[in-house]
């Protein structure tokens, strides 16, 4: 009850600014807006997740490179840690997680004065270099491929992004699923250059198995500060609905991240 009260209070405090307008890259979701060619972005987004029998931590080092202004290639190398409940008899561990290769290509772009709409195709190849936790976005320990379409509309006053994708597991140890995300970004400060902005994010996620009725719907509330080439961000994700098994069911996640543009 104490943790629930803390999370609820934080959500209310962050949500109080929802009538202010802004834009920016999502925190737990994705965006189709890309930077200029030859740009390098180094980022991390640590997740501390309470799920199933314990506490999971994932700390990825993510290196993104844009060969052109409409293409992106990235390598994600995560460290993962599992801290089980003290009374469940399971052993924890620290190790390298599943390495991922990300590719994105922007195939549609329409610009107007102070606003833009773009669509990208995206794929993530998951290599089984980590433990077999079998948990979404943590460590499968299995070959997996994710493909999706990401669309986004941004103005100087707000940003909206949406993603629809399919998760395929080669070994079929885990269920294949459809995924969807929807995110809204709203600023607290007037647009300036160089960038000096505080953004609020409201992000929803859907994970639906195509092999059973297992379904999870989540909500993430985020706060981001961008200053020049540096961005700091944090978010809290909680379940809105889930009929998944106990091991798969999320209780809450805390995200803390940073990114720097070279």
PDB file of C-alpha atoms in Angstrom:
ATOM      1  CA  UNK A   1       0.000   0.000   0.000  1.00  0.00           C
ATOM      2  CA  UNK A   2       2.886   2.349   0.763  1.00  0.00           C
ATOM      3  CA  UNK A   3       4.403   1.883  -2.733  1.00  0.00           C
ATOM      4  CA  UNK A   4       0.994   2.290  -4.353  1.00  0.00           C
ATOM      5  CA  UNK A   5       0.497   5.590  -2.509  1.00  0.00           C
ATOM      6  CA  UNK A   6       3.925   6.875  -3.617  1.00  0.00           C
ATOM      7  CA  UNK A   7       3.353   5.969  -7.282  1.00  0.00           C
ATOM      8  CA  UNK A   8      -0.165   7.415  -7.283  1.00  0.00           C
ATOM      9  CA  UNK A   9       1.094  10.688  -5.782  1.00  0.00           C
ATOM     10  CA  UNK A  10       3.848  10.970  -8.399  1.00  0.00           C
ATOM     11  CA  UNK A  11       1.381  10.316 -11.211  1.00  0.00           C
ATOM     12  CA  UNK A  12      -0.936  13.033  -9.939  1.00  0.00           C
ATOM     13  CA  UNK A  13       1.889  15.543  -9.561  1.00  0.00           C
ATOM     14  CA  UNK A  14       3.242  14.836 -13.059  1.00  0.00           C
ATOM     15  CA  UNK A  15      -0.230  14.790 -14.566  1.00  0.00           C
ATOM     16  CA  UNK A  16      -1.086  18.222 -13.154  1.00  0.00           C
ATOM     17  CA  UNK A  17       0.678  19.868 -16.093  1.00  0.00           C
ATOM     18  CA  UNK A  18      -1.298  18.043 -18.771  1.00  0.00           C
ATOM     19  CA  UNK A  19      -2.937  21.239 -19.977  1.00  0.00           C
ATOM     20  CA  UNK A  20       0.452  22.656 -21.056  1.00  0.00           C
ATOM     21  CA  UNK A  21       1.605  22.121 -24.630  1.00  0.00           C
ATOM     22  CA  UNK A  22       4.906  20.583 -25.908  1.00  0.00           C
ATOM     23  CA  UNK A  23       6.756  18.084 -28.074  1.00  0.00           C
ATOM     24  CA  UNK A  24       9.760  15.776 -27.994  1.00  0.00           C
ATOM     25  CA  UNK A  25      10.963  12.163 -28.284  1.00  0.00           C
ATOM     26  CA  UNK A  26       9.026   9.646 -26.166  1.00  0.00           C
ATOM     27  CA  UNK A  27      10.637   7.813 -23.246  1.00  0.00           C
ATOM     28  CA  UNK A  28       9.192   4.291 -23.250  1.00  0.00           C
ATOM     29  CA  UNK A  29       7.707   4.522 -26.744  1.00  0.00           C
ATOM     30  CA  UNK A  30       9.392   5.380 -30.084  1.00  0.00           C
ATOM     31  CA  UNK A  31       9.281   8.179 -32.634  1.00  0.00           C
ATOM     32  CA  UNK A  32       9.628   8.521 -36.435  1.00  0.00           C
ATOM     33  CA  UNK A  33      11.366  11.916 -36.218  1.00  0.00           C
ATOM     34  CA  UNK A  34      15.055  11.585 -37.116  1.00  0.00           C
ATOM     35  CA  UNK A  35      18.025  13.903 -36.823  1.00  0.00           C
ATOM     36  CA  UNK A  36      20.502  14.824 -39.563  1.00  0.00           C
ATOM     37  CA  UNK A  37      22.748  12.390 -41.422  1.00  0.00           C
ATOM     38  CA  UNK A  38      26.029  11.245 -39.802  1.00  0.00           C
ATOM     39  CA  UNK A  39      24.563  11.925 -36.338  1.00  0.00           C
ATOM     40  CA  UNK A  40      25.570   9.670 -33.433  1.00  0.00           C
ATOM     41  CA  UNK A  41      23.385   9.305 -30.330  1.00  0.00           C
ATOM     42  CA  UNK A  42      24.626   7.522 -27.205  1.00  0.00           C
ATOM     43  CA  UNK A  43      21.878   6.750 -24.733  1.00  0.00           C
ATOM     44  CA  UNK A  44      20.764   4.522 -21.901  1.00  0.00           C
ATOM     45  CA  UNK A  45      17.416   3.874 -20.253  1.00  0.00           C
ATOM     46  CA  UNK A  46      17.695   1.863 -17.054  1.00  0.00           C
ATOM     47  CA  UNK A  47      14.553  -0.081 -16.110  1.00  0.00           C
ATOM     48  CA  UNK A  48      13.910  -1.342 -12.573  1.00  0.00           C
ATOM     49  CA  UNK A  49      10.987  -3.723 -12.910  1.00  0.00           C
ATOM     50  CA  UNK A  50       8.932  -5.412 -10.205  1.00  0.00           C
ATOM     51  CA  UNK A  51       7.426  -8.495 -11.829  1.00  0.00           C
ATOM     52  CA  UNK A  52       6.660 -12.097 -10.965  1.00  0.00           C
ATOM     53  CA  UNK A  53       9.006 -13.503  -8.337  1.00  0.00           C
ATOM     54  CA  UNK A  54      11.296 -10.554  -7.862  1.00  0.00           C
ATOM     55  CA  UNK A  55      12.994  -7.412  -9.054  1.00  0.00           C
ATOM     56  CA  UNK A  56      14.626  -7.145 -12.479  1.00  0.00           C
ATOM     57  CA  UNK A  57      17.066  -4.446 -13.576  1.00  0.00           C
ATOM     58  CA  UNK A  58      18.102  -3.781 -17.174  1.00  0.00           C
ATOM     59  CA  UNK A  59      20.811  -1.224 -17.999  1.00  0.00           C
ATOM     60  CA  UNK A  60      21.365  -0.947 -21.777  1.00  0.00           C
ATOM     61  CA  UNK A  61      24.125   0.911 -23.592  1.00  0.00           C
ATOM     62  CA  UNK A  62      22.529   2.075 -26.859  1.00  0.00           C
ATOM     63  CA  UNK A  63      24.533   3.506 -29.743  1.00  0.00           C
ATOM     64  CA  UNK A  64      22.481   4.984 -32.617  1.00  0.00           C
ATOM     65  CA  UNK A  65      23.932   6.118 -35.941  1.00  0.00           C
ATOM     66  CA  UNK A  66      22.130   7.848 -38.815  1.00  0.00           C
ATOM     67  CA  UNK A  67      23.860   7.080 -42.157  1.00  0.00           C
ATOM     68  CA  UNK A  68      21.323   9.411 -43.810  1.00  0.00           C
ATOM     69  CA  UNK A  69      18.587  11.716 -42.553  1.00  0.00           C
ATOM     70  CA  UNK A  70      15.961   9.003 -43.162  1.00  0.00           C
ATOM     71  CA  UNK A  71      17.762   5.872 -41.903  1.00  0.00           C
ATOM     72  CA  UNK A  72      19.080   4.644 -38.558  1.00  0.00           C
ATOM     73  CA  UNK A  73      21.092   1.650 -37.335  1.00  0.00           C
ATOM     74  CA  UNK A  74      21.621   0.935 -33.637  1.00  0.00           C
ATOM     75  CA  UNK A  75      23.212  -1.588 -31.308  1.00  0.00           C
ATOM     76  CA  UNK A  76      21.812  -2.206 -27.818  1.00  0.00           C
ATOM     77  CA  UNK A  77      24.044  -4.031 -25.308  1.00  0.00           C
ATOM     78  CA  UNK A  78      22.308  -4.504 -21.922  1.00  0.00           C
ATOM     79  CA  UNK A  79      23.388  -5.555 -18.467  1.00  0.00           C
ATOM     80  CA  UNK A  80      20.658  -7.408 -16.568  1.00  0.00           C
ATOM     81  CA  UNK A  81      20.217  -8.331 -12.923  1.00  0.00           C
ATOM     82  CA  UNK A  82      17.597 -10.531 -11.235  1.00  0.00           C
ATOM     83  CA  UNK A  83      16.970 -10.157  -7.502  1.00  0.00           C
ATOM     84  CA  UNK A  84      14.408 -12.783  -6.407  1.00  0.00           C
ATOM     85  CA  UNK A  85      12.124 -12.608  -3.432  1.00  0.00           C
ATOM     86  CA  UNK A  86      14.056 -13.833  -0.394  1.00  0.00           C
ATOM     87  CA  UNK A  87      11.548 -16.556   0.456  1.00  0.00           C
ATOM     88  CA  UNK A  88      10.892 -18.110  -2.969  1.00  0.00           C
ATOM     89  CA  UNK A  89      14.007 -20.310  -3.173  1.00  0.00           C
ATOM     90  CA  UNK A  90      15.157 -18.957  -6.573  1.00  0.00           C
ATOM     91  CA  UNK A  91      18.687 -17.804  -7.279  1.00  0.00           C
ATOM     92  CA  UNK A  92      19.380 -14.358  -8.654  1.00  0.00           C
ATOM     93  CA  UNK A  93      22.114 -13.362 -11.039  1.00  0.00           C
ATOM     94  CA  UNK A  94      23.921 -10.653 -12.982  1.00  0.00           C
ATOM     95  CA  UNK A  95      24.910 -11.058 -16.624  1.00  0.00           C
ATOM     96  CA  UNK A  96      24.947  -9.723 -20.148  1.00  0.00           C
ATOM     97  CA  UNK A  97      21.411  -9.488 -21.525  1.00  0.00           C
ATOM     98  CA  UNK A  98      20.133 -10.085 -25.052  1.00  0.00           C
ATOM     99  CA  UNK A  99      22.011  -7.929 -27.567  1.00  0.00           C
ATOM    100  CA  UNK A 100      19.716  -6.213 -30.083  1.00  0.00           C
ATOM    101  CA  UNK A 101      20.226  -4.770 -33.566  1.00  0.00           C
ATOM    102  CA  UNK A 102      17.784  -1.996 -34.489  1.00  0.00           C
ATOM    103  CA  UNK A 103      17.093  -0.716 -38.031  1.00  0.00           C
ATOM    104  CA  UNK A 104      14.741   2.126 -38.997  1.00  0.00           C
ATOM    105  CA  UNK A 105      13.855   3.651 -42.354  1.00  0.00           C
ATOM    106  CA  UNK A 106      11.684   6.722 -42.868  1.00  0.00           C
ATOM    107  CA  UNK A 107       9.614   6.214 -46.013  1.00  0.00           C
ATOM    108  CA  UNK A 108       7.063   9.011 -45.667  1.00  0.00           C
ATOM    109  CA  UNK A 109       7.461  12.656 -44.708  1.00  0.00           C
ATOM    110  CA  UNK A 110       5.116  15.621 -45.059  1.00  0.00           C
ATOM    111  CA  UNK A 111       6.135  19.040 -43.706  1.00  0.00           C
ATOM    112  CA  UNK A 112       4.106  22.192 -43.156  1.00  0.00           C
ATOM    113  CA  UNK A 113       4.910  25.446 -41.419  1.00  0.00           C
ATOM    114  CA  UNK A 114       6.006  24.556 -37.854  1.00  0.00           C
ATOM    115  CA  UNK A 115       4.643  20.988 -38.080  1.00  0.00           C
ATOM    116  CA  UNK A 116       5.497  17.620 -39.626  1.00  0.00           C
ATOM    117  CA  UNK A 117       4.071  14.116 -40.095  1.00  0.00           C
ATOM    118  CA  UNK A 118       6.362  11.127 -40.673  1.00  0.00           C
ATOM    119  CA  UNK A 119       6.226   7.312 -40.877  1.00  0.00           C
ATOM    120  CA  UNK A 120       9.065   4.815 -40.445  1.00  0.00           C
ATOM    121  CA  UNK A 121       9.491   1.053 -40.822  1.00  0.00           C
ATOM    122  CA  UNK A 122      11.340  -0.530 -37.921  1.00  0.00           C
ATOM    123  CA  UNK A 123      12.814  -3.919 -37.058  1.00  0.00           C
ATOM    124  CA  UNK A 124      14.683  -5.246 -34.004  1.00  0.00           C
ATOM    125  CA  UNK A 125      16.660  -8.493 -34.138  1.00  0.00           C
ATOM    126  CA  UNK A 126      17.134 -10.058 -30.706  1.00  0.00           C
ATOM    127  CA  UNK A 127      20.199 -12.278 -30.158  1.00  0.00           C
ATOM    128  CA  UNK A 128      20.016 -14.844 -27.290  1.00  0.00           C
ATOM    129  CA  UNK A 129      23.084 -13.683 -25.393  1.00  0.00           C
ATOM    130  CA  UNK A 130      21.225 -13.235 -22.099  1.00  0.00           C
ATOM    131  CA  UNK A 131      19.478 -15.437 -19.518  1.00  0.00           C
ATOM    132  CA  UNK A 132      16.190 -17.146 -20.354  1.00  0.00           C
ATOM    133  CA  UNK A 133      13.905 -14.886 -18.332  1.00  0.00           C
ATOM    134  CA  UNK A 134      11.314 -15.046 -21.121  1.00  0.00           C
ATOM    135  CA  UNK A 135      10.086 -11.548 -20.252  1.00  0.00           C
ATOM    136  CA  UNK A 136       9.132  -8.824 -22.712  1.00  0.00           C
ATOM    137  CA  UNK A 137      11.708  -6.062 -23.224  1.00  0.00           C
ATOM    138  CA  UNK A 138      14.037  -7.575 -20.615  1.00  0.00           C
ATOM    139  CA  UNK A 139      15.838 -10.788 -21.657  1.00  0.00           C
ATOM    140  CA  UNK A 140      14.261 -13.573 -23.701  1.00  0.00           C
ATOM    141  CA  UNK A 141      17.321 -15.798 -23.996  1.00  0.00           C
ATOM    142  CA  UNK A 142      15.826 -16.632 -27.390  1.00  0.00           C
ATOM    143  CA  UNK A 143      16.039 -15.592 -31.040  1.00  0.00           C
ATOM    144  CA  UNK A 144      13.293 -13.044 -31.690  1.00  0.00           C
ATOM    145  CA  UNK A 145      12.353 -10.520 -34.353  1.00  0.00           C
ATOM    146  CA  UNK A 146      10.158  -7.473 -33.909  1.00  0.00           C
ATOM    147  CA  UNK A 147       8.799  -5.506 -36.888  1.00  0.00           C
ATOM    148  CA  UNK A 148       6.607  -2.420 -36.741  1.00  0.00           C
ATOM    149  CA  UNK A 149       5.393   0.802 -38.300  1.00  0.00           C
ATOM    150  CA  UNK A 150       5.845   4.018 -36.304  1.00  0.00           C
ATOM    151  CA  UNK A 151       3.981   7.230 -37.159  1.00  0.00           C
ATOM    152  CA  UNK A 152       4.311  10.638 -35.566  1.00  0.00           C
ATOM    153  CA  UNK A 153       2.882  14.122 -35.825  1.00  0.00           C
ATOM    154  CA  UNK A 154       4.738  17.032 -34.250  1.00  0.00           C
ATOM    155  CA  UNK A 155       4.217  20.770 -34.008  1.00  0.00           C
ATOM    156  CA  UNK A 156       5.944  23.386 -31.860  1.00  0.00           C
ATOM    157  CA  UNK A 157       3.053  22.929 -29.414  1.00  0.00           C
ATOM    158  CA  UNK A 158       2.770  19.142 -29.018  1.00  0.00           C
ATOM    159  CA  UNK A 159       3.874  15.721 -30.243  1.00  0.00           C
ATOM    160  CA  UNK A 160       1.916  12.500 -30.899  1.00  0.00           C
ATOM    161  CA  UNK A 161       3.406   9.113 -31.808  1.00  0.00           C
ATOM    162  CA  UNK A 162       1.883   5.689 -32.473  1.00  0.00           C
ATOM    163  CA  UNK A 163       3.391   2.271 -33.168  1.00  0.00           C
ATOM    164  CA  UNK A 164       1.920  -1.049 -34.315  1.00  0.00           C
ATOM    165  CA  UNK A 165       4.145  -4.137 -34.440  1.00  0.00           C
ATOM    166  CA  UNK A 166       4.496  -7.923 -34.339  1.00  0.00           C
ATOM    167  CA  UNK A 167       6.825  -9.900 -32.036  1.00  0.00           C
ATOM    168  CA  UNK A 168       8.017 -13.250 -33.419  1.00  0.00           C
ATOM    169  CA  UNK A 169       9.902 -15.894 -31.397  1.00  0.00           C
ATOM    170  CA  UNK A 170      11.853 -18.404 -33.474  1.00  0.00           C
ATOM    171  CA  UNK A 171      11.884 -21.279 -30.950  1.00  0.00           C
ATOM    172  CA  UNK A 172       8.179 -20.904 -30.069  1.00  0.00           C
ATOM    173  CA  UNK A 173       9.035 -21.241 -26.372  1.00  0.00           C
ATOM    174  CA  UNK A 174       7.289 -17.892 -25.960  1.00  0.00           C
ATOM    175  CA  UNK A 175       4.040 -16.715 -27.517  1.00  0.00           C
ATOM    176  CA  UNK A 176       4.119 -14.437 -30.545  1.00  0.00           C
ATOM    177  CA  UNK A 177       2.256 -11.201 -29.982  1.00  0.00           C
ATOM    178  CA  UNK A 178       0.884  -7.981 -31.423  1.00  0.00           C
ATOM    179  CA  UNK A 179       2.093  -4.775 -29.815  1.00  0.00           C
ATOM    180  CA  UNK A 180       0.819  -1.206 -29.938  1.00  0.00           C
ATOM    181  CA  UNK A 181       2.002   2.029 -28.334  1.00  0.00           C
ATOM    182  CA  UNK A 182       0.556   5.518 -28.181  1.00  0.00           C
ATOM    183  CA  UNK A 183       2.406   8.516 -26.765  1.00  0.00           C
ATOM    184  CA  UNK A 184       1.739  12.216 -26.174  1.00  0.00           C
ATOM    185  CA  UNK A 185       4.363  14.864 -25.400  1.00  0.00           C
ATOM    186  CA  UNK A 186       3.583  18.247 -23.843  1.00  0.00           C
ATOM    187  CA  UNK A 187       6.141  21.005 -22.924  1.00  0.00           C
ATOM    188  CA  UNK A 188       6.300  23.198 -19.874  1.00  0.00           C
ATOM    189  CA  UNK A 189       8.557  25.881 -21.379  1.00  0.00           C
ATOM    190  CA  UNK A 190       8.432  28.032 -24.512  1.00  0.00           C
ATOM    191  CA  UNK A 191      10.398  26.657 -27.504  1.00  0.00           C
ATOM    192  CA  UNK A 192      13.970  28.008 -27.535  1.00  0.00           C
ATOM    193  CA  UNK A 193      17.179  27.462 -29.464  1.00  0.00           C
ATOM    194  CA  UNK A 194      19.556  26.135 -28.249  1.00  0.00           C
ATOM    195  CA  UNK A 195      17.123  23.649 -26.727  1.00  0.00           C
ATOM    196  CA  UNK A 196      16.080  24.252 -23.124  1.00  0.00           C
ATOM    197  CA  UNK A 197      12.886  22.313 -22.517  1.00  0.00           C
ATOM    198  CA  UNK A 198      10.980  20.307 -19.927  1.00  0.00           C
ATOM    199  CA  UNK A 199       8.522  17.802 -21.381  1.00  0.00           C
ATOM    200  CA  UNK A 200       5.747  15.681 -19.917  1.00  0.00           C
ATOM    201  CA  UNK A 201       4.922  12.327 -21.549  1.00  0.00           C
ATOM    202  CA  UNK A 202       1.808  10.191 -21.421  1.00  0.00           C
ATOM    203  CA  UNK A 203       2.435   6.775 -22.980  1.00  0.00           C
ATOM    204  CA  UNK A 204       0.168   3.742 -23.353  1.00  0.00           C
ATOM    205  CA  UNK A 205       1.159   0.196 -24.345  1.00  0.00           C
ATOM    206  CA  UNK A 206      -0.760  -2.900 -25.485  1.00  0.00           C
ATOM    207  CA  UNK A 207       0.650  -6.435 -25.679  1.00  0.00           C
ATOM    208  CA  UNK A 208      -1.748  -9.090 -27.049  1.00  0.00           C
ATOM    209  CA  UNK A 209      -0.762 -12.707 -27.688  1.00  0.00           C
ATOM    210  CA  UNK A 210      -1.832 -14.104 -31.080  1.00  0.00           C
ATOM    211  CA  UNK A 211      -1.839 -17.633 -29.637  1.00  0.00           C
ATOM    212  CA  UNK A 212      -3.951 -17.118 -26.503  1.00  0.00           C
ATOM    213  CA  UNK A 213      -6.059 -14.471 -24.778  1.00  0.00           C
ATOM    214  CA  UNK A 214      -3.093 -13.153 -22.748  1.00  0.00           C
ATOM    215  CA  UNK A 215      -3.323  -9.353 -22.806  1.00  0.00           C
ATOM    216  CA  UNK A 216      -1.577  -6.525 -20.980  1.00  0.00           C
ATOM    217  CA  UNK A 217      -2.282  -2.784 -21.120  1.00  0.00           C
ATOM    218  CA  UNK A 218       0.134  -0.374 -19.450  1.00  0.00           C
ATOM    219  CA  UNK A 219       0.470   3.342 -18.788  1.00  0.00           C
ATOM    220  CA  UNK A 220       3.729   5.269 -18.372  1.00  0.00           C
ATOM    221  CA  UNK A 221       4.015   8.809 -17.025  1.00  0.00           C
ATOM    222  CA  UNK A 222       7.303  10.501 -17.876  1.00  0.00           C
ATOM    223  CA  UNK A 223       9.257  13.682 -17.301  1.00  0.00           C
ATOM    224  CA  UNK A 224      12.142  14.839 -19.518  1.00  0.00           C
ATOM    225  CA  UNK A 225      14.649  17.684 -19.421  1.00  0.00           C
ATOM    226  CA  UNK A 226      16.563  18.605 -22.582  1.00  0.00           C
ATOM    227  CA  UNK A 227      19.445  21.091 -22.532  1.00  0.00           C
ATOM    228  CA  UNK A 228      21.412  21.528 -25.737  1.00  0.00           C
ATOM    229  CA  UNK A 229      22.693  18.091 -26.801  1.00  0.00           C
ATOM    230  CA  UNK A 230      21.963  16.419 -23.441  1.00  0.00           C
ATOM    231  CA  UNK A 231      18.651  14.905 -22.336  1.00  0.00           C
ATOM    232  CA  UNK A 232      17.701  13.514 -18.917  1.00  0.00           C
ATOM    233  CA  UNK A 233      14.468  11.561 -18.445  1.00  0.00           C
ATOM    234  CA  UNK A 234      12.485   9.441 -16.017  1.00  0.00           C
ATOM    235  CA  UNK A 235       9.191   7.568 -16.123  1.00  0.00           C
ATOM    236  CA  UNK A 236       6.956   5.289 -14.085  1.00  0.00           C
ATOM    237  CA  UNK A 237       5.015   2.486 -15.800  1.00  0.00           C
ATOM    238  CA  UNK A 238       2.064   0.679 -14.194  1.00  0.00           C
ATOM    239  CA  UNK A 239      -0.430  -1.914 -15.472  1.00  0.00           C
ATOM    240  CA  UNK A 240      -3.945  -0.818 -16.358  1.00  0.00           C
ATOM    241  CA  UNK A 241      -5.115  -4.340 -17.217  1.00  0.00           C
ATOM    242  CA  UNK A 242      -3.518  -7.797 -17.338  1.00  0.00           C
ATOM    243  CA  UNK A 243      -4.702 -11.397 -17.484  1.00  0.00           C
ATOM    244  CA  UNK A 244      -1.171 -12.780 -17.867  1.00  0.00           C
ATOM    245  CA  UNK A 245       0.373 -15.408 -15.613  1.00  0.00           C
ATOM    246  CA  UNK A 246       1.908 -14.404 -12.284  1.00  0.00           C
ATOM    247  CA  UNK A 247       5.452 -14.658 -13.695  1.00  0.00           C
ATOM    248  CA  UNK A 248       4.596 -12.356 -16.629  1.00  0.00           C
ATOM    249  CA  UNK A 249       2.449  -9.838 -14.777  1.00  0.00           C
ATOM    250  CA  UNK A 250       3.992  -6.415 -14.263  1.00  0.00           C
ATOM    251  CA  UNK A 251       3.575  -4.674 -10.916  1.00  0.00           C
ATOM    252  CA  UNK A 252       5.492  -1.517 -11.801  1.00  0.00           C
ATOM    253  CA  UNK A 253       8.599  -0.257 -13.597  1.00  0.00           C
ATOM    254  CA  UNK A 254      10.801   2.780 -13.005  1.00  0.00           C
ATOM    255  CA  UNK A 255      12.860   4.183 -15.910  1.00  0.00           C
ATOM    256  CA  UNK A 256      15.838   6.521 -15.579  1.00  0.00           C
ATOM    257  CA  UNK A 257      17.751   7.527 -18.692  1.00  0.00           C
ATOM    258  CA  UNK A 258      20.031   9.928 -20.468  1.00  0.00           C
ATOM    259  CA  UNK A 259      21.011  10.593 -24.092  1.00  0.00           C
ATOM    260  CA  UNK A 260      23.649  12.716 -25.757  1.00  0.00           C
ATOM    261  CA  UNK A 261      23.848  13.794 -29.395  1.00  0.00           C
ATOM    262  CA  UNK A 262      27.267  14.004 -31.084  1.00  0.00           C
TER     263      UNK A 262
END
